[in-house]
PDB file of C-alpha atoms in Angstrom:
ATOM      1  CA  UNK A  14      -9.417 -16.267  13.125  1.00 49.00           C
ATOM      2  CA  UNK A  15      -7.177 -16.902  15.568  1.00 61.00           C
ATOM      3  CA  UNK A  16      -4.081 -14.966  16.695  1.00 61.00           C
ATOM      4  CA  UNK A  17      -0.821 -16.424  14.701  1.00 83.00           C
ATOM      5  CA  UNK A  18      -2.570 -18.097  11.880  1.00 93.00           C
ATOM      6  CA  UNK A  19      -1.712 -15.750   8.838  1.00 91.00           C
ATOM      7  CA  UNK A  20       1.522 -16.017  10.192  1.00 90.00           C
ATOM      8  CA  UNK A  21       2.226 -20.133  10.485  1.00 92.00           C
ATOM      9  CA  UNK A  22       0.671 -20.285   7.133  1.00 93.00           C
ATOM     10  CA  UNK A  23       2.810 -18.075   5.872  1.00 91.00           C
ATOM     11  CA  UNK A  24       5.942 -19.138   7.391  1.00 91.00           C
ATOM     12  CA  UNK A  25       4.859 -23.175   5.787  1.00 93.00           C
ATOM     13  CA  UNK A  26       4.214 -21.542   2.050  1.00 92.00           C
ATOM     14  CA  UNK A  27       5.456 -18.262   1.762  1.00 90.00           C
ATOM     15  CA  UNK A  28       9.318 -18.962   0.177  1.00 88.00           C
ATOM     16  CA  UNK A  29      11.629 -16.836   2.539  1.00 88.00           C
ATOM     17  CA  UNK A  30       9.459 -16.183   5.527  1.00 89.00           C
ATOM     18  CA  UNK A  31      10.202 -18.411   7.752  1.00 90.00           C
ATOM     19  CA  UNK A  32      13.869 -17.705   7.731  1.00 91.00           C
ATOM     20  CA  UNK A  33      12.861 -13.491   8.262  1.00 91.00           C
ATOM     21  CA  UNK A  34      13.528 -12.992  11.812  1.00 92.00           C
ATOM     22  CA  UNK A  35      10.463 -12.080  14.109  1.00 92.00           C
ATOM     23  CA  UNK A  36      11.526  -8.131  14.303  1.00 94.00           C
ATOM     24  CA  UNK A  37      11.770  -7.948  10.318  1.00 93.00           C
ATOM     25  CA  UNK A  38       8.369  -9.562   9.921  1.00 91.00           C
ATOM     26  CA  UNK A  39       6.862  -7.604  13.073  1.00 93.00           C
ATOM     27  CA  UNK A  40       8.417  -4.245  11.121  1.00 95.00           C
ATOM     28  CA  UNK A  41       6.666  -5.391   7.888  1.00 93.00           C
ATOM     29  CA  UNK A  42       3.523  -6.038   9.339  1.00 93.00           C
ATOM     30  CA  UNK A  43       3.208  -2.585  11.236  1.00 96.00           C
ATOM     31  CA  UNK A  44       4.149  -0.702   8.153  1.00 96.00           C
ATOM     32  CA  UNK A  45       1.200  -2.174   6.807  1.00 96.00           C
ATOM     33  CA  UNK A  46      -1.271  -0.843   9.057  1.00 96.00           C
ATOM     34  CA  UNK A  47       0.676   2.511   9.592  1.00 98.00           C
ATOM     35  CA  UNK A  48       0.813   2.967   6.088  1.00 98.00           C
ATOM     36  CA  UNK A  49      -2.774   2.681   5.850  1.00 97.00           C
ATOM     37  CA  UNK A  50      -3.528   4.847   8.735  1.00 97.00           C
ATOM     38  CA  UNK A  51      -1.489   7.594   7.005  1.00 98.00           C
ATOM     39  CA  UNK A  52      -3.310   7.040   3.865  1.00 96.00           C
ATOM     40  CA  UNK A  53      -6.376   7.250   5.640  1.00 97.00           C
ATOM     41  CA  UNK A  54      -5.694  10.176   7.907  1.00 96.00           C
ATOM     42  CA  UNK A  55      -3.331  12.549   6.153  1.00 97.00           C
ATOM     43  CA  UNK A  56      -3.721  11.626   2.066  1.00 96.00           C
ATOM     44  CA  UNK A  57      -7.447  11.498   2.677  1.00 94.00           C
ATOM     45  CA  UNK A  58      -7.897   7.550   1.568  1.00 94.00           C
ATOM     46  CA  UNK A  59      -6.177   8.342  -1.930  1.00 93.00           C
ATOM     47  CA  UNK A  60      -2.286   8.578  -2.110  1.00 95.00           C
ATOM     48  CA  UNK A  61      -0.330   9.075  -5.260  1.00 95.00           C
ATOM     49  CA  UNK A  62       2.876  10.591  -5.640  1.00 96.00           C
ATOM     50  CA  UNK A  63       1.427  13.841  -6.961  1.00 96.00           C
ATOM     51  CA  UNK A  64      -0.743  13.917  -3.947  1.00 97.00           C
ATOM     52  CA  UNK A  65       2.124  13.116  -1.590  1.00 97.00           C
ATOM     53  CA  UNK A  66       3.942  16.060  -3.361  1.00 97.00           C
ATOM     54  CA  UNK A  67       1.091  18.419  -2.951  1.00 97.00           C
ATOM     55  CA  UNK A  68       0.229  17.364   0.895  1.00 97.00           C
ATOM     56  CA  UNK A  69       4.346  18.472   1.240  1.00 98.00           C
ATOM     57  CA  UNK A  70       4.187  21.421  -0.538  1.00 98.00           C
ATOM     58  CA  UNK A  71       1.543  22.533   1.614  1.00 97.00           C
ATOM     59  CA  UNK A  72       3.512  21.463   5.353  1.00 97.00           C
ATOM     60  CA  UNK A  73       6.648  23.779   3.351  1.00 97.00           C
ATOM     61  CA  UNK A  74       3.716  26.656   2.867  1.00 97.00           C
ATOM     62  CA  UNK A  75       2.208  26.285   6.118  1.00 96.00           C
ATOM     63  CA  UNK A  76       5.767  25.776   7.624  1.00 94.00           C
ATOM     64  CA  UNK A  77       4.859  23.158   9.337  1.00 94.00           C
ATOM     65  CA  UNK A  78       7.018  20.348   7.542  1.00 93.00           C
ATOM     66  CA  UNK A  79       9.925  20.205  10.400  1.00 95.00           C
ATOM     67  CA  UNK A  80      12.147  18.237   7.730  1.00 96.00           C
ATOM     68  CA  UNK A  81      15.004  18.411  10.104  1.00 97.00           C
ATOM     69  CA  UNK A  82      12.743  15.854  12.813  1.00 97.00           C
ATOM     70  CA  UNK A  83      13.341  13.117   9.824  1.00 98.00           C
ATOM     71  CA  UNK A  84      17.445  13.516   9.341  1.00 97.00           C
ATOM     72  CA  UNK A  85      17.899  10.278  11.271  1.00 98.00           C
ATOM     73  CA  UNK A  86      15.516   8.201   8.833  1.00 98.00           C
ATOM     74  CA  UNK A  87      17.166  10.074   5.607  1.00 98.00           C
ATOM     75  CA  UNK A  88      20.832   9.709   6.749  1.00 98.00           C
ATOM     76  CA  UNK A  89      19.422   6.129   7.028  1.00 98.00           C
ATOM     77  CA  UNK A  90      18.277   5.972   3.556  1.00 98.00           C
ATOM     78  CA  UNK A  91      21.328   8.373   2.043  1.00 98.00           C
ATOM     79  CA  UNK A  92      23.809   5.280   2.962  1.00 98.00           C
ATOM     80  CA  UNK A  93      21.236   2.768   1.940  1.00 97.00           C
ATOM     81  CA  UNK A  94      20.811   4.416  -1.805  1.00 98.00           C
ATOM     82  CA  UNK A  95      24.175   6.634  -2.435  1.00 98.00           C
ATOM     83  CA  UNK A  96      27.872   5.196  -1.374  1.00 97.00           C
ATOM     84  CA  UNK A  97      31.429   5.649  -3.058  1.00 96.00           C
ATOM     85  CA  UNK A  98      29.583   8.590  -4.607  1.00 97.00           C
ATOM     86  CA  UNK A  99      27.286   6.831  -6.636  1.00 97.00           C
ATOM     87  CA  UNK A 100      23.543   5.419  -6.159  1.00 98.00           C
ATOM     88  CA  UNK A 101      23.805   1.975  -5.438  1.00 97.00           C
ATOM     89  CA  UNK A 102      22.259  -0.900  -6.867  1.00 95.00           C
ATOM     90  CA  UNK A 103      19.624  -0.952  -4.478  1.00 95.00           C
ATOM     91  CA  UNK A 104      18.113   2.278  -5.995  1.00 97.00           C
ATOM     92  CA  UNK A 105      17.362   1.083  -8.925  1.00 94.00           C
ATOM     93  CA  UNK A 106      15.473  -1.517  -6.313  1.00 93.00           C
ATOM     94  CA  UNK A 107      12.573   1.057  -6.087  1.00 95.00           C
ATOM     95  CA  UNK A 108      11.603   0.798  -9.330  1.00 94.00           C
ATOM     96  CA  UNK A 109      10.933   4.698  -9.598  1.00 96.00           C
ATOM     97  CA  UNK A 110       8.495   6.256 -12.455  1.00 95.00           C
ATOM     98  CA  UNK A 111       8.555   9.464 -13.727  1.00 94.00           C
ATOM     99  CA  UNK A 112       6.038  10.822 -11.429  1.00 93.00           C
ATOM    100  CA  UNK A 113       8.332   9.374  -8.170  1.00 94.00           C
ATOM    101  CA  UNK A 114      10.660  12.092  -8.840  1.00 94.00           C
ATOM    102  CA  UNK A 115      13.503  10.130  -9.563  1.00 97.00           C
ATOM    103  CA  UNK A 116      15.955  13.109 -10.159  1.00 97.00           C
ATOM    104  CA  UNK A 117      15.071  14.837  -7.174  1.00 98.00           C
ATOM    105  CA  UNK A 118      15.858  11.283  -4.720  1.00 98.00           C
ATOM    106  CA  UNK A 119      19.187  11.192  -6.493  1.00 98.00           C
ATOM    107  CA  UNK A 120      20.371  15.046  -6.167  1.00 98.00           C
ATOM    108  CA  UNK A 121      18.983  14.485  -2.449  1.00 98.00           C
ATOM    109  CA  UNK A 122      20.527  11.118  -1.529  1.00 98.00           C
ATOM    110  CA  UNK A 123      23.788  12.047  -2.742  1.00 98.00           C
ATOM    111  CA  UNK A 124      23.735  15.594  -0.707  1.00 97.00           C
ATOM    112  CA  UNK A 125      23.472  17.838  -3.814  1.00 98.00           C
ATOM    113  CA  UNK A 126      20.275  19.545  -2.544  1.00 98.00           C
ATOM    114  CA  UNK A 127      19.576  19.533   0.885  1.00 97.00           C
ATOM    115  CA  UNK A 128      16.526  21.344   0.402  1.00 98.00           C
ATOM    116  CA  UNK A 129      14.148  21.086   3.919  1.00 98.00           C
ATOM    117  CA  UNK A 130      11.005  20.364   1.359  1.00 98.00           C
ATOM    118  CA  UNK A 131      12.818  18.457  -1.172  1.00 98.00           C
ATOM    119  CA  UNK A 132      14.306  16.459   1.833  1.00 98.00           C
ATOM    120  CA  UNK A 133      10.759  15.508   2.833  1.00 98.00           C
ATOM    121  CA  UNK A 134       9.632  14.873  -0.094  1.00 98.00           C
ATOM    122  CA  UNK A 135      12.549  11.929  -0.851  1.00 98.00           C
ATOM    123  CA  UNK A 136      11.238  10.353   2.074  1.00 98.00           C
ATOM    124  CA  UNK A 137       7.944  10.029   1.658  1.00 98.00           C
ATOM    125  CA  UNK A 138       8.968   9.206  -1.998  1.00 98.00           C
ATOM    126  CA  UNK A 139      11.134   6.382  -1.013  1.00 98.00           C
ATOM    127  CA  UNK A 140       8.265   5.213   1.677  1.00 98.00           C
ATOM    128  CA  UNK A 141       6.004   5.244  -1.547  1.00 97.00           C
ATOM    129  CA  UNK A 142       8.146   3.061  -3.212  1.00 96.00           C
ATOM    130  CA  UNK A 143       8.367   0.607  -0.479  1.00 96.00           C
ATOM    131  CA  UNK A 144       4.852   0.494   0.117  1.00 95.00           C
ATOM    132  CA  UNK A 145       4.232   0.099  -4.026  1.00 93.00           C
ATOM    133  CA  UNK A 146       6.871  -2.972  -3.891  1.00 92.00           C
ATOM    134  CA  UNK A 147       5.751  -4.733  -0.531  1.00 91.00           C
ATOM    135  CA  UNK A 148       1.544  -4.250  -1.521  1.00 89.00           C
ATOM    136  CA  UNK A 149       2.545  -5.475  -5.252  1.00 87.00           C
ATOM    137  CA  UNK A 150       4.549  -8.026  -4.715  1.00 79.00           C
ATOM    138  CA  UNK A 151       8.227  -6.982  -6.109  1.00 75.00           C
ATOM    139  CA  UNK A 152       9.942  -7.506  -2.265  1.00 72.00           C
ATOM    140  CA  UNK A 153       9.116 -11.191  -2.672  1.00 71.00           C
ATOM    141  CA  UNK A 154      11.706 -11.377  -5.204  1.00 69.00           C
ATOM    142  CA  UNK A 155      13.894 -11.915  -2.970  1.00 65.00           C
ATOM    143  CA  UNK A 156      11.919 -12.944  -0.260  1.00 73.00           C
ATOM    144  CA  UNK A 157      11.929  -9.938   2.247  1.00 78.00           C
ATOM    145  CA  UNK A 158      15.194  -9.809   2.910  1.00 78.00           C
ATOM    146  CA  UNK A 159      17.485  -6.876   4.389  1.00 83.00           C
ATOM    147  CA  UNK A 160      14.059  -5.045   4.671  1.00 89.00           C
ATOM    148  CA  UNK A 161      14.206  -4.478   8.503  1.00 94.00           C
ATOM    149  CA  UNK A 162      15.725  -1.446   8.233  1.00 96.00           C
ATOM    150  CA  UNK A 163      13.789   0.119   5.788  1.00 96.00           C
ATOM    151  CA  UNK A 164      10.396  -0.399   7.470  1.00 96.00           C
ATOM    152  CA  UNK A 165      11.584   0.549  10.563  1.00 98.00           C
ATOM    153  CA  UNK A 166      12.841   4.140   9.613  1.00 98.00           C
ATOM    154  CA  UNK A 167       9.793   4.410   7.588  1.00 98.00           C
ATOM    155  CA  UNK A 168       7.439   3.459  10.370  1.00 98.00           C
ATOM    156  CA  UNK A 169       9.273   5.937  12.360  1.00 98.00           C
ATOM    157  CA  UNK A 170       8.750   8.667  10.084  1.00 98.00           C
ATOM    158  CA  UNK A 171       5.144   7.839   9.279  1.00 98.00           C
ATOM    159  CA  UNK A 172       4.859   7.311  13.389  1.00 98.00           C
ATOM    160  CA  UNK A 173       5.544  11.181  13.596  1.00 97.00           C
ATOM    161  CA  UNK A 174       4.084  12.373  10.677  1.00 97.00           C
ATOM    162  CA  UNK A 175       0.684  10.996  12.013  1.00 97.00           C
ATOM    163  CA  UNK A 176       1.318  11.966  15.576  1.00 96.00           C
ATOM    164  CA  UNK A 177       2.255  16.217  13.988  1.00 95.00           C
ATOM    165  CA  UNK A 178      -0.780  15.752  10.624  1.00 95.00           C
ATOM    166  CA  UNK A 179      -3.094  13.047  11.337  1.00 91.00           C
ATOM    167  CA  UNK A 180      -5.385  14.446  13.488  1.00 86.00           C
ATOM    168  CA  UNK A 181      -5.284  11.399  16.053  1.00 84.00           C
ATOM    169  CA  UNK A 182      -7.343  10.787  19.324  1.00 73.00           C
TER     170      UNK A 182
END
């Protein structure tokens, strides 16, 4: 298949993507194939949220989780979820279950617990949740919008997470 084609078909039927500008869909698309590369490489082909939890619990053990590397991306994702001292609407966005830890994103959003392994583990929760929403279908809703800056910071952080636990080259 030719270069582009996914792409124009998408922008002619997909409702929304044509008006996402080319960074947003070029951060959308790269999560995609990060996110599978860091399924692949550090969640052994199989990620769940208890499995995410148990691959951080073992970085805290080994101390090899360097939480602080990731404030940028979290300080990103505080404002995004918590302002005026309250979660914002766009939490309830990431359609958390029981098993995402829902508690723990909302003590750590807000600043409550600060936590290095806790900390971590909101991330990668939150990167979950984006990944459940884009791969079933709930972020065409409302058609991809205001998602640039959520892939990027979670690229970033999945970028570095694979480059320090994925075993690369």
């Amino acid at each position: 298949m030719e270069h582009g084609v996914a792409e124009k078909w998408l922008k002619q039927r997909a409702p929304g993507f044509s008006q996402l500008p080319p960074a947003d869909r070029r951060a959308i698309s790269d999560f995609a194939l990060l996110w599978s590369l860091f399924e692949s490489r550090i969640m052994g082909g199989f990620a769940r949220a208890d499995h995410i939890r148990a691959r951080v619990d073992q970085w805290s053990t080994q101390e090899s989780l360097e939480a602080e590397r990731y404030d940028a991306e979290l300080a990103y994702f505080r404002a995004r979820y918590f302002a005026n001292g309250a979660l914002t609407y766009r939490f309830d966005r990431l359609e958390l279950r029981a098993n995402d830890h829902p508690d723990l994103l909302a003590a750590v959003l807000s600043g409550a617990d600060d936590d290095p392994r806790n900390r971590m583990l909101v991330l990668l929760m939150i990167i979950w949740r984006l990944r459940n929403n884009l791969f079933h279908g709930a972020k065409w809703q409302y058609q991809l919008a205001e998602q640039h800056g959520n892939f990027t910071h979670a690229n970033a952080v999945l970028m570095r997470l694979l480059d320090r636990h994925g075993q690369l080259g």
